[in-house]
Coordinates of C-alpha atoms in Angstrom, one line a residue:
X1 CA 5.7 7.1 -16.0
X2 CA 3.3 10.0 -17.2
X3 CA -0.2 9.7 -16.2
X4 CA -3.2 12.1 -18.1
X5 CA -6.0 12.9 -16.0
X6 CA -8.9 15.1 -17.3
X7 CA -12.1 16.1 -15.1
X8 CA -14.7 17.9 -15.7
X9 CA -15.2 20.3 -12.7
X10 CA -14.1 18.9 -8.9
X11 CA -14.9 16.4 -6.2
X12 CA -17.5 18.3 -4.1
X13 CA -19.7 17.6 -0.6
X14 CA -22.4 20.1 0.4
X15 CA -23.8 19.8 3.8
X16 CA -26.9 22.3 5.2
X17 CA -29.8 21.0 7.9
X18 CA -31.7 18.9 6.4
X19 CA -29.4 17.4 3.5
X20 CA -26.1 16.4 2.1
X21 CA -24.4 15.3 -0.6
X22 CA -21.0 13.5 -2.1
X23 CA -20.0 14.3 -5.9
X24 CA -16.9 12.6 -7.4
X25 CA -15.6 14.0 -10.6
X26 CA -14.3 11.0 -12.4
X27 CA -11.2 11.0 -14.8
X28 CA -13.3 11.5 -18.5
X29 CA -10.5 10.4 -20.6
X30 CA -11.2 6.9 -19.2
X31 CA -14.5 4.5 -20.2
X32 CA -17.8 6.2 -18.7
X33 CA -17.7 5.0 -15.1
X34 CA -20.4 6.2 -13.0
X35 CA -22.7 6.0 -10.0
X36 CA -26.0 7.5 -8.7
X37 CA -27.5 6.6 -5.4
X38 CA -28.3 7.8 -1.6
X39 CA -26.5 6.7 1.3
X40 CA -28.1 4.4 3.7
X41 CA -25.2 3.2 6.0
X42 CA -24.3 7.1 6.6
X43 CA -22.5 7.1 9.9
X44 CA -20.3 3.8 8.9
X45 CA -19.3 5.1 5.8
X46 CA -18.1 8.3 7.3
X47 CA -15.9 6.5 9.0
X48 CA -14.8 4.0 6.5
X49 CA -13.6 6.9 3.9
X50 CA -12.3 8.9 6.7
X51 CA -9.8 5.6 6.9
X52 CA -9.0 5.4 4.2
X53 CA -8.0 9.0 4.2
X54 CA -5.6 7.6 7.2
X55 CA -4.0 5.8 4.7
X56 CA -3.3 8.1 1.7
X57 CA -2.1 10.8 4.2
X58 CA 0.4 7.9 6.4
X59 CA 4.2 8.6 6.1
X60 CA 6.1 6.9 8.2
X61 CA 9.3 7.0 7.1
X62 CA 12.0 8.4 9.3
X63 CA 12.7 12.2 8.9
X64 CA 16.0 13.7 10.1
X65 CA 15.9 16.6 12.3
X66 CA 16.8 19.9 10.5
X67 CA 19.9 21.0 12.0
X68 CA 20.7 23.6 9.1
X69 CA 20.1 26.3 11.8
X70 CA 22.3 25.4 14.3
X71 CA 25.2 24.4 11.7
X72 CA 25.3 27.9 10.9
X73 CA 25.3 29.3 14.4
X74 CA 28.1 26.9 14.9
X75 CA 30.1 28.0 12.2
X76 CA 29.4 31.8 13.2
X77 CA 30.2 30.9 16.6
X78 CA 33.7 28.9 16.2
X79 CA 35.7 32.4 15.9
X80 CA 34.4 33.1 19.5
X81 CA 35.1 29.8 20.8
X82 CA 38.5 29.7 19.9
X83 CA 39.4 32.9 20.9
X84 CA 38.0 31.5 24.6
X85 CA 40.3 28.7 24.7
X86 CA 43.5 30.1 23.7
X87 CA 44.1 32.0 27.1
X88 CA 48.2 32.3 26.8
X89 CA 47.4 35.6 25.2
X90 CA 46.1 39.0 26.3
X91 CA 42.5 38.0 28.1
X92 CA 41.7 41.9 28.0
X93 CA 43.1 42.6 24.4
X94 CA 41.2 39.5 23.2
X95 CA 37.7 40.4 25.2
X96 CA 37.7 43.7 23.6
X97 CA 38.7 42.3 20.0
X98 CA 35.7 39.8 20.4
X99 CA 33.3 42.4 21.5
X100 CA 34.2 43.9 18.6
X101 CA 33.8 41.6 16.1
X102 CA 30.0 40.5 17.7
X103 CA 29.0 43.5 17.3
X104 CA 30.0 44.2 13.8
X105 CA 28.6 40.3 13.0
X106 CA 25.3 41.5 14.7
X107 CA 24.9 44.2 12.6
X108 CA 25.7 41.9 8.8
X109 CA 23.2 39.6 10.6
X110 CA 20.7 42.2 10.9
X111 CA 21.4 43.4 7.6
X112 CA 21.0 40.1 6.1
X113 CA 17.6 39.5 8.0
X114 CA 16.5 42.9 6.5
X115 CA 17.0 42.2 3.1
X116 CA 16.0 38.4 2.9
X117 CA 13.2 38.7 5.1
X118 CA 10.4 39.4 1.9
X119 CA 11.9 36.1 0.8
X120 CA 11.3 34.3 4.0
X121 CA 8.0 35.6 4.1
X122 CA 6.7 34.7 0.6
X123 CA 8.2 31.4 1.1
X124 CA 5.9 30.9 4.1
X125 CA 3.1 32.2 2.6
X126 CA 3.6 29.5 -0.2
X127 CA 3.4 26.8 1.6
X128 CA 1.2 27.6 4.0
X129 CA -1.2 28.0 0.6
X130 CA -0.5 24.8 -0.4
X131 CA -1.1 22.7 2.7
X132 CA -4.4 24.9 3.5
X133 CA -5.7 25.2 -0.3
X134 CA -3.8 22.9 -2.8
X135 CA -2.5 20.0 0.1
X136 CA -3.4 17.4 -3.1
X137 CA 0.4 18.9 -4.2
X138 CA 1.8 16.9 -1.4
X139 CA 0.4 13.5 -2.1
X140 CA 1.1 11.6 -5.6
X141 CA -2.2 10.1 -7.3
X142 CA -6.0 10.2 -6.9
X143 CA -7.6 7.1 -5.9
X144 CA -9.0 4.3 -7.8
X145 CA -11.9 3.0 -7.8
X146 CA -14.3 1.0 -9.5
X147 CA -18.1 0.3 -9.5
X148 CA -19.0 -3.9 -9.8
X149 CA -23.1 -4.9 -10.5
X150 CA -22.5 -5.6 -6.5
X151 CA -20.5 -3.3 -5.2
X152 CA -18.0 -0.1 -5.5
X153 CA -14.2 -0.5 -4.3
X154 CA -12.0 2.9 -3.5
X155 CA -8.5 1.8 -3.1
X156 CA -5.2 3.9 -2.6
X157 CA -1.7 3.9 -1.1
X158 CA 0.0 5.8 1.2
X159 CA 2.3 8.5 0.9
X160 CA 5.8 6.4 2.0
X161 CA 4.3 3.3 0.0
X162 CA 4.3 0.6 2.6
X163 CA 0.1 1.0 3.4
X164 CA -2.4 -0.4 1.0
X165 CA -5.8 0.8 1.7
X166 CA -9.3 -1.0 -0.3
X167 CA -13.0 0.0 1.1
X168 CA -15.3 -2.1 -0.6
X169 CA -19.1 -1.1 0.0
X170 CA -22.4 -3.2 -1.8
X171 CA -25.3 -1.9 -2.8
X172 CA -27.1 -2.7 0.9
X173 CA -25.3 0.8 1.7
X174 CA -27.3 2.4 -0.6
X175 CA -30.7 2.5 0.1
X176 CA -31.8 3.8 -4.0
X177 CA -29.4 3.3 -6.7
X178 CA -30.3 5.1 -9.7
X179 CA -28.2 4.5 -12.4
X180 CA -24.6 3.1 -12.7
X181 CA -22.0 1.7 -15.5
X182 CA -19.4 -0.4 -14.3
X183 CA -15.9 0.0 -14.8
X184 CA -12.9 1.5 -12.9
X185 CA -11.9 5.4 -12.6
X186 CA -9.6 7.6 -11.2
X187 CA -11.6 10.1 -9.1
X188 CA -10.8 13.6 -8.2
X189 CA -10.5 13.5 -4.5
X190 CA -9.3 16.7 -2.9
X191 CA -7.6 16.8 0.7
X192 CA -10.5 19.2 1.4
X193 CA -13.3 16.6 1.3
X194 CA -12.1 14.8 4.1
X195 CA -13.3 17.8 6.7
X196 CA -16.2 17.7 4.6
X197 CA -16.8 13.9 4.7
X198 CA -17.2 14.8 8.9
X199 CA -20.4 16.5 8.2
X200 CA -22.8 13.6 7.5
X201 CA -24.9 12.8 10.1
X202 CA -28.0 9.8 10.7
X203 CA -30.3 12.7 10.0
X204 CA -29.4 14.0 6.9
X205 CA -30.4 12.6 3.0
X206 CA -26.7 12.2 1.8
X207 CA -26.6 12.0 -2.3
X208 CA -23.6 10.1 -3.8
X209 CA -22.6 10.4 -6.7
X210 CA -20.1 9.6 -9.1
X211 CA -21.2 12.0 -11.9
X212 CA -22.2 10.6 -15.2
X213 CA -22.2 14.0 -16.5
X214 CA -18.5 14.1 -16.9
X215 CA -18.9 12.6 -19.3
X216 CA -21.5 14.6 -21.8
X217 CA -20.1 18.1 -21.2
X218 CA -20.1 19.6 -24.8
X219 CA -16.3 20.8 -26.0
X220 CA -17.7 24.2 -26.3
X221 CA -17.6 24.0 -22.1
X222 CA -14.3 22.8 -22.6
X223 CA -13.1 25.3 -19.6
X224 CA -14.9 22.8 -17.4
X225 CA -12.4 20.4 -17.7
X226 CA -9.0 20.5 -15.9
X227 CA -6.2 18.4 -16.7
X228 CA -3.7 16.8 -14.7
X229 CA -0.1 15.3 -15.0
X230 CA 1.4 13.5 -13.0
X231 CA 4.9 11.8 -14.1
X232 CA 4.7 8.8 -11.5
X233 CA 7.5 6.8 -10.7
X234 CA 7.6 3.1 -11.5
X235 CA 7.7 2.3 -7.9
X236 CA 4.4 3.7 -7.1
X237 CA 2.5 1.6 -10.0
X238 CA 4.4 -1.4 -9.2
X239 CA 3.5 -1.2 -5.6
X240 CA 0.0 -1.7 -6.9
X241 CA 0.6 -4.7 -8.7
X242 CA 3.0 -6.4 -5.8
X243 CA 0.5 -5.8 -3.4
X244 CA -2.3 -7.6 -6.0
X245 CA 0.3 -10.4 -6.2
X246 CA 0.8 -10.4 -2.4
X247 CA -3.4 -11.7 -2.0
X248 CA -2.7 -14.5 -3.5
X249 CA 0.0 -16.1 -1.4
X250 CA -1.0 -18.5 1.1
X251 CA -1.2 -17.3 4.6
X252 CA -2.3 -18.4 8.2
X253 CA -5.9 -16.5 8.6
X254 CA -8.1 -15.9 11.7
X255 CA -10.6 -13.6 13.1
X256 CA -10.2 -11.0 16.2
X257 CA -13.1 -9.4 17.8
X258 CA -13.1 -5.7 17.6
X259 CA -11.5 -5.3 21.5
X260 CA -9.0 -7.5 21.0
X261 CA -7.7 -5.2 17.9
X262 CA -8.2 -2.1 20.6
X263 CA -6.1 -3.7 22.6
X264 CA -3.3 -3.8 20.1
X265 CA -3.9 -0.2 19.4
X266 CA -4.2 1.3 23.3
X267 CA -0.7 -0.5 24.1
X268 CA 0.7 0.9 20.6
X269 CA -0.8 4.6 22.0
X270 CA 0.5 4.1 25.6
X271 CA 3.9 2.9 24.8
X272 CA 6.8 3.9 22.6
X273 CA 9.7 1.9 21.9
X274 CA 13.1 3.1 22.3
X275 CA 15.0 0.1 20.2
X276 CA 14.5 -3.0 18.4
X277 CA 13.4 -5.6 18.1
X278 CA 9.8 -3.7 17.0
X279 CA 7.4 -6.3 16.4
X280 CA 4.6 -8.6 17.2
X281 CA 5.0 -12.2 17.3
X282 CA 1.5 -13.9 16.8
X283 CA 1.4 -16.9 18.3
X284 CA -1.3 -19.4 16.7
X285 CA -2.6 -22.7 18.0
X286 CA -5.6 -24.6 17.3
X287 CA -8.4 -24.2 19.0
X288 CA -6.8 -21.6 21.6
X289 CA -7.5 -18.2 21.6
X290 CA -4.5 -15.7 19.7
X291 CA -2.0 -14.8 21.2
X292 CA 0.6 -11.6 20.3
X293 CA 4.0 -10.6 22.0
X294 CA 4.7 -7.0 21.7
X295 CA 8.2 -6.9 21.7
X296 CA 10.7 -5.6 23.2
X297 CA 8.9 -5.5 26.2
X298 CA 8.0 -9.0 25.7
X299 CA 3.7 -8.2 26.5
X300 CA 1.8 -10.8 25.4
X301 CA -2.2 -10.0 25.2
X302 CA -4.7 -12.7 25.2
X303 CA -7.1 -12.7 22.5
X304 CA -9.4 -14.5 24.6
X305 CA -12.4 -14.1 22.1
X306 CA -10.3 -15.0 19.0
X307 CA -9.9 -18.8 18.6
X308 CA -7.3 -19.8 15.7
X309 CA -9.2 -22.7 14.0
X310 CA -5.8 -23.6 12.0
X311 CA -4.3 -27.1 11.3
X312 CA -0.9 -26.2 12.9
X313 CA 0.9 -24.4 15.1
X314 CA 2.2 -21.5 14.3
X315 CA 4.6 -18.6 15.5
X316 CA 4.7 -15.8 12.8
X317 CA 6.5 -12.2 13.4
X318 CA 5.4 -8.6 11.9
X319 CA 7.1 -5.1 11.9
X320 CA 6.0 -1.8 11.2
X321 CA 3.0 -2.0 13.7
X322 CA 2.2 1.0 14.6
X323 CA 0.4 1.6 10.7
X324 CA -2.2 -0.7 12.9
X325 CA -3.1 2.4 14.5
X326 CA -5.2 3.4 11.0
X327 CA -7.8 1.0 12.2
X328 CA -8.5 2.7 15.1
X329 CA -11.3 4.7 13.8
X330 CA -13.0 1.1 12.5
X331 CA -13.4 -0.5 16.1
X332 CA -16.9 1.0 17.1
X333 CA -18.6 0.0 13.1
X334 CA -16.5 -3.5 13.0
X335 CA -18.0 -6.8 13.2
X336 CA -14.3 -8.8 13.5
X337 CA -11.3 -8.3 11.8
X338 CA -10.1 -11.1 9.7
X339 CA -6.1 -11.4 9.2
X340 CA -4.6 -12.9 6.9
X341 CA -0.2 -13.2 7.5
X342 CA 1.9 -14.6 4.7
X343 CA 5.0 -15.1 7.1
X344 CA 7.6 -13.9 9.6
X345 CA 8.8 -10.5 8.0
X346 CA 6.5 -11.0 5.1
X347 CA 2.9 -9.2 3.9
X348 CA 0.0 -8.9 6.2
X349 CA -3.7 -8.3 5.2
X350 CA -6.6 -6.5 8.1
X351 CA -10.1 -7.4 6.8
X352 CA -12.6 -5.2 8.8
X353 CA -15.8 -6.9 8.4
X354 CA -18.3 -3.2 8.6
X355 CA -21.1 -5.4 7.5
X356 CA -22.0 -4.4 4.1
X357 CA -19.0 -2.6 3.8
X358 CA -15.4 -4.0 4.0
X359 CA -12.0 -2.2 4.5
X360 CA -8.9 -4.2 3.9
X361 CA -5.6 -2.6 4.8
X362 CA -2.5 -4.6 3.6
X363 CA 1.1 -3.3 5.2
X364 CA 4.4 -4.6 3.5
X365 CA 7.1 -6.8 5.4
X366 CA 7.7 -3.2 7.5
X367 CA 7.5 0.4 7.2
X368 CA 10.9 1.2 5.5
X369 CA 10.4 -2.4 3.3
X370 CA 7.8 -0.8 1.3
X371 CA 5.8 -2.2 -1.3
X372 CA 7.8 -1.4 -4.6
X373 CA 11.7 -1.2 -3.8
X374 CA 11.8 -4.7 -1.6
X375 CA 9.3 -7.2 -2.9
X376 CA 8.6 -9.8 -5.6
X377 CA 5.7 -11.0 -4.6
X378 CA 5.0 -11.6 -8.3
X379 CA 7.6 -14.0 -8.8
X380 CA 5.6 -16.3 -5.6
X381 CA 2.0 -16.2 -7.6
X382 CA 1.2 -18.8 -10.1
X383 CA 3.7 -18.8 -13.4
X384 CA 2.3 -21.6 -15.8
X385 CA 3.0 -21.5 -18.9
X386 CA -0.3 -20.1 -20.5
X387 CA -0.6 -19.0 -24.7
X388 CA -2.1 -15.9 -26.1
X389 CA -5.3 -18.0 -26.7
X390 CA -5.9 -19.1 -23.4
X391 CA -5.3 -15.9 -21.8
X392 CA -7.5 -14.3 -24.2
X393 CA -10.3 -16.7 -23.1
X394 CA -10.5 -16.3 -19.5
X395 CA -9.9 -12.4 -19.5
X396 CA -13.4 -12.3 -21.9
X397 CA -15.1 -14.7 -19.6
X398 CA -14.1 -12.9 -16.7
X399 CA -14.9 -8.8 -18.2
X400 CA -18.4 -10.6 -19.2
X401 CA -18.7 -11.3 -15.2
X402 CA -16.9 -8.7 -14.0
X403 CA -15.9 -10.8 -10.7
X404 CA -15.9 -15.1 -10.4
X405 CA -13.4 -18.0 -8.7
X406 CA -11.2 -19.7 -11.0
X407 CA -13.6 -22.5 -10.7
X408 CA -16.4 -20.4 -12.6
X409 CA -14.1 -19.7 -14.9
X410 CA -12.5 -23.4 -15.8
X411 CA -16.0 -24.7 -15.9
X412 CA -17.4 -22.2 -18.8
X413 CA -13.9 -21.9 -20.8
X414 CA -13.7 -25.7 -20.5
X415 CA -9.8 -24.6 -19.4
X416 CA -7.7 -26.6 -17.0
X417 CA -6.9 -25.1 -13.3
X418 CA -3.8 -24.1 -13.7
X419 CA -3.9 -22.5 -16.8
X420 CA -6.4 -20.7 -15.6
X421 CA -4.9 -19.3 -12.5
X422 CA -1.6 -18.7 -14.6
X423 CA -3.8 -16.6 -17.1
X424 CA -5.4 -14.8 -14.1
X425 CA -1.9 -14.5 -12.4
X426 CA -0.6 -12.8 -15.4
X427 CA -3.5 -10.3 -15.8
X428 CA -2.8 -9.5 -12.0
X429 CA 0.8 -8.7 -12.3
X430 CA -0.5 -6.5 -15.5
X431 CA -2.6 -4.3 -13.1
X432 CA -5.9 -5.8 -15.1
X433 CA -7.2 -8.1 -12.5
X434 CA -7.2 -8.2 -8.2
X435 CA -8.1 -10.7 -6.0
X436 CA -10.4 -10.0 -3.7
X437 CA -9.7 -11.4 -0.3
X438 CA -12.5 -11.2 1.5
X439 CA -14.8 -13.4 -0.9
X440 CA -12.3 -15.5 -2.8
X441 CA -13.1 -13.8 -5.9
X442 CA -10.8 -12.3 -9.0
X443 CA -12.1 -8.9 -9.6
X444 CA -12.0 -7.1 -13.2
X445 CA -10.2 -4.0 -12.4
X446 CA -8.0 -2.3 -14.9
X447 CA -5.4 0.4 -13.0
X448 CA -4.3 2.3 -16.1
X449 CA -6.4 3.5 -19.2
X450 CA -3.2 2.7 -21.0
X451 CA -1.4 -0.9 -21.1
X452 CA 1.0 -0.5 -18.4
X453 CA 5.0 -1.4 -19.9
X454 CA 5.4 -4.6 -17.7
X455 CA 8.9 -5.0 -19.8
X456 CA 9.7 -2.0 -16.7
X457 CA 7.4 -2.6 -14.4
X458 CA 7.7 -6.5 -13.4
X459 CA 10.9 -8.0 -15.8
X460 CA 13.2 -5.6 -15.1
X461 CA 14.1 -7.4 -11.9
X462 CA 17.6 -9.2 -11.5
X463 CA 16.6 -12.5 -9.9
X464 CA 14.1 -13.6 -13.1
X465 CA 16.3 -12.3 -16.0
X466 CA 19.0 -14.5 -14.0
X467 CA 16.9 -17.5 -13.4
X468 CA 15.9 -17.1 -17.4
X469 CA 19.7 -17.0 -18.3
X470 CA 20.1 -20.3 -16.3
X471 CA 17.8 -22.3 -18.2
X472 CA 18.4 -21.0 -21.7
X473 CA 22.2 -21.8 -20.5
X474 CA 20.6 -25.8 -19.4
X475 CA 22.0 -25.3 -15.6
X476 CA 19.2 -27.1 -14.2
X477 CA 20.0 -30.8 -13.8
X478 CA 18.5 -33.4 -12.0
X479 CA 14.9 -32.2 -11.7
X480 CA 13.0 -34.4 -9.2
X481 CA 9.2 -33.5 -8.0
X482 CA 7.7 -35.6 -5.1
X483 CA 3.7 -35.3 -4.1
X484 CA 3.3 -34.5 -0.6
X485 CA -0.7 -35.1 0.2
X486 CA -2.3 -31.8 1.7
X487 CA 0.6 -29.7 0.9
X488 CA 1.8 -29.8 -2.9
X489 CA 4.4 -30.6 -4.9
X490 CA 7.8 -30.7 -3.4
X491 CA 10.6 -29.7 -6.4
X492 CA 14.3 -30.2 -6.0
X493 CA 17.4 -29.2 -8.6
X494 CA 20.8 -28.9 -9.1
X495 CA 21.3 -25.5 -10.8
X496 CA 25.2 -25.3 -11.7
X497 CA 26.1 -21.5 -10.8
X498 CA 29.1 -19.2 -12.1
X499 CA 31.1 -20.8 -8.6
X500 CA 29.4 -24.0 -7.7
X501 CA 26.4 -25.8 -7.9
X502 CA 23.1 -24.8 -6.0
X503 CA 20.7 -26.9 -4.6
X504 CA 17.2 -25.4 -4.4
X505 CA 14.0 -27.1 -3.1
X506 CA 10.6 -25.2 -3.5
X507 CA 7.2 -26.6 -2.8
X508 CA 4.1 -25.5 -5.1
X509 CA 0.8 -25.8 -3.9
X510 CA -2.4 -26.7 -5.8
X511 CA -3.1 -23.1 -6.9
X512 CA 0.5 -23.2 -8.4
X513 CA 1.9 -20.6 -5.5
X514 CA 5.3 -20.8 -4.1
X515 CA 4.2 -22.0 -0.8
X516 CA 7.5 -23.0 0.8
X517 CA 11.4 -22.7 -0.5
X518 CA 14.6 -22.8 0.5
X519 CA 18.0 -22.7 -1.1
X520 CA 21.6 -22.8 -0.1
X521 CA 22.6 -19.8 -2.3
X522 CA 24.2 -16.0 0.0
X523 CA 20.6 -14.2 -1.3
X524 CA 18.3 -16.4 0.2
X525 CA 20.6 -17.0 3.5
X526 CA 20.8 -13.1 3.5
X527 CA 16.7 -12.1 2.9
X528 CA 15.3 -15.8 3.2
X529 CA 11.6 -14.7 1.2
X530 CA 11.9 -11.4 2.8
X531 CA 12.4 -9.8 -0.7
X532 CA 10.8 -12.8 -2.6
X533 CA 12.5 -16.3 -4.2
X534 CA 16.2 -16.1 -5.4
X535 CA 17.3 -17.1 -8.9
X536 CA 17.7 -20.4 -8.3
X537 CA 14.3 -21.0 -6.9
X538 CA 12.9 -19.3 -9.9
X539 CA 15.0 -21.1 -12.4
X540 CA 14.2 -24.9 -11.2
X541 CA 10.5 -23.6 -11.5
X542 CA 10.7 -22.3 -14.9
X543 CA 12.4 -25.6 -16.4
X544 CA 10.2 -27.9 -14.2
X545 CA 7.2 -25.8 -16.1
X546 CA 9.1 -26.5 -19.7
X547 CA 9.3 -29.6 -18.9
X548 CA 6.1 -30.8 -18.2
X549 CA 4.7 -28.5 -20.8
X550 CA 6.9 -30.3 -23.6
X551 CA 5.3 -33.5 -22.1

């Protein structure tokens, strides 16, 4: 997928005694999107952008050693070492042969050094260049972000695509706005500002801006401009609209205090695991302080100052753990960290509450399960059946607000619930809407100045085109729903399969999630929801939905 990008001019911080200031150029081939203000909250927001740097430069996939080297020297060596071993022959004879032949291999080794070494060297110099001067070559897309009338979001992924990183700041971090126009942008932000970004201090004036001018630069200055394309793949953009999906699901929430979080971190920093299992098991009862189990070594820390206030108990399990380590540099500015986990193998969300600012760092099942390749998310949001009309009428309502709850929404479109959260799920999965999980809201944030082609993006998947084949083909019989109070309603099917017959059970909640499922198919005995529902599932849901639609 080809993205344009056009500035006019570069991201820029200058820094002397007395002053500072932060200048984003914004993407000018996009809606005018700009900001004007002075920083109030200087030291907190230094440390906020600086982690969500963290984020955008995080890879933690695993990397092989190199061992082209020594493959060679092995080769070059396995003359030698079988002229050692084969001592039935002349030892004296074969010593002097082998002399020999290393010296005349020492001198095609020099040779070769000699003529390949300006190769070598330019080759270093390259990259070198590029990690010191160009390092935005090694990382994939410039962040988003978007200005609201009460507040401006960055928000970014990381480099392996399993780290999902928002900072969300109001206008109390700003102690004079001058001007703004709300919208959403892609900013040029070079690898170089980051070492800048260290150089605001308490007593320093520090401008930011997000420059309107951009956008007025005549086309006779049309060297101004520079242009970037960047041909993305799907995965990347898709990752953005799973992890949109992802807020939505239900999941057990509760606070930790800032040294319970350190705690987490200083064991991550002290130890290191040598096998599996590499998680934490959180385990959550009401009105007892949190409790996590770092496993293998089976240490359980005592969030002593972090009551769960939940209805249930619970015992949920999370891998790739050590990306926790990117909100180290939060603890000292943090009020509490609100999580937020979806299930045992499944999403998690970190809200560090900054105080006017908030930083929300979602991480995928685990660090090899990232964000694009394993999870459907999507498929577990709301799927009513919504018309062109409807959807038309809450997406106006909602870009005259710019942010509301679905509430808001049904009570000025005159709209039922679920259509409403169906039209809102759908404009999520497009990439034109996010949910914002720290005030409950849906925010208005297109990612893509273009429509984004959701026929790749989000219906290209095998389990929906199945579960769609299975009800145009009728293979769901015997459709039964049951109301369970305080939990939704419970759905069960017989779905008559290419072999046998499935029998799926899901349970939908009053925002029309997939809250609970279960299915006696190989895919969901194999992933469970690991990599979302299976076909099954999804069929029993989409004929229940015709059905009660043709009602």
């Amino acid at each position: 997928m080809l993205f344009n990008y056009r500035y006019s001019g570069n991201s820029q911080v200058y820094s002397n005694a007395t002053s500072a200031g932060i200048s984003f150029a914004p993407d000018t081939r996009r809606d005018p999107t700009f900001f004007v203000g002075k920083l109030h909250k200087k030291i907190a927001f230094r440390e906020a952008i600086s982690a969500l740097h963290d984020v955008v430069v995080s890879d933690l996939r695993f990397k092989p050693k190199d061992k082209t080297a020594y493959k060679e020297w092995a080769a070059q060596q396995e003359s030698i070492w079988l002229a050692e071993f084969m001592n039935n022959y002349d030892e004296k004879a074969a010593d002097q042969r082998i002399e020999g032949l290393r010296a005349e291999l020492h001198d095609v080794m020099a040779e070769k050094d000699r003529v390949m070494a300006p190769f070598y060297k330019a080759r270093k110099q390259y990259f070198d260049f590029l990690y010191q001067k160009d390092r935005d070559a090694w990382f994939v897309l410039d962040p988003v972000i978007s200005v609201h009338p009460d507040e401006l979001f960055f928000e970014c992924f990381s480099q392996d695509e399993s780290t999902y990183g928002k900072l969300s700041a109001n206008y109390n971090v700003f102690k004079e706005v001058n001007e703004f126009e709300c919208g959403t942008t892609n900013i040029d932000y070079s690898a170089a500002l980051y070492n800048e970004f260290q150089k605001i201090r308490d007593y320093k004036e520090t401008d930011f801006k997000i420059d309107p001018g951009g956008f007025q630069v005549q086309t006779s200055q049309e060297e101004l401009y520079h242009e970037v394309k960047i041909d993305l793949p799907d995965s990347w953009v898709r990752g953005f609209l799973q992890v949109s999906s992802a807020m939505t699901l239900p999941a057990a929430s509760f606070d930790l205090h800032p040294m319970d979080v350190y705690n987490f971190c200083s064991w991550l920093r002290r130890f290191k695991e040598k096998n599996g299992p590499r998680s934490i098991r959180f385990i959550l009862e009401p009105g007892k302080p949190v409790r996590a189990v770092f496993e293998p070594w089976n240490h359980e820390i005592v969030c002593a100052r972090s009551l769960y206030t939940g209805p249930q108990r619970r015992e949920i399990r999370i891998w790739g753990r050590r990306r926790m380590l990117i909100l180290e540099r939060l603890i000292p500015i943090a009020r509490k960290f609100t999580v937020h986990l979806t299930g045992n193998g499944l999403p998690s969300f970190y809200v560090a509450d900054l105080g006017d600012m908030q930083f929300t760092l979602g991480l995928s099942g685990w660090t090899a399960n990232d964000w694009s390749r394993a999870g459907q998310f999507d498929l577990m949001a709301p799927r009513a059946q919504v018309d062109d009309t409807a959807k038309l009428k809450v997406f106006a309502d909602l870009k005259t607000r710019w942010m509301a709850k679905p509430e808001t929404i049904v009570s000025a479109t005159g709209l039922d619930k679920a259509t409403v959260l169906g039209a809102l799920g759908i404009y999520t999965q497009a990439g034109k809407v996010i949910y914002d999980l720290h005030t409950g809201f849906y925010r208005l944030r297109e990612l893509s100045r273009e429509p984004l082609p959701l026929e790749e993006l989000r219906f290209s998947n095998a389990e929906e085109a199945a579960a769609n084949k299975l009800v145009t083909a009728e293979k769901v019989k015997e459709i039964t729903a049951k109301d369970i109070p305080g939990v939704g309603m419970q759905l069960k099917a017989n779905v008559q399969g290419a072999q046998r017959v499935y029998h799926p059970v899901i349970t939908i909640d009053a925002d029309e999630r997939l809250s609970e499922a279960h299915c006696d198919c190989n895919f969901y005995g194999t992933n469970k929801l690991y990599k979302g529902p299976c076909e099954h599932m999804l069929a029993l849901r989409i004929a229940h939905s015709q059905h009660k639609a043709a009602k």
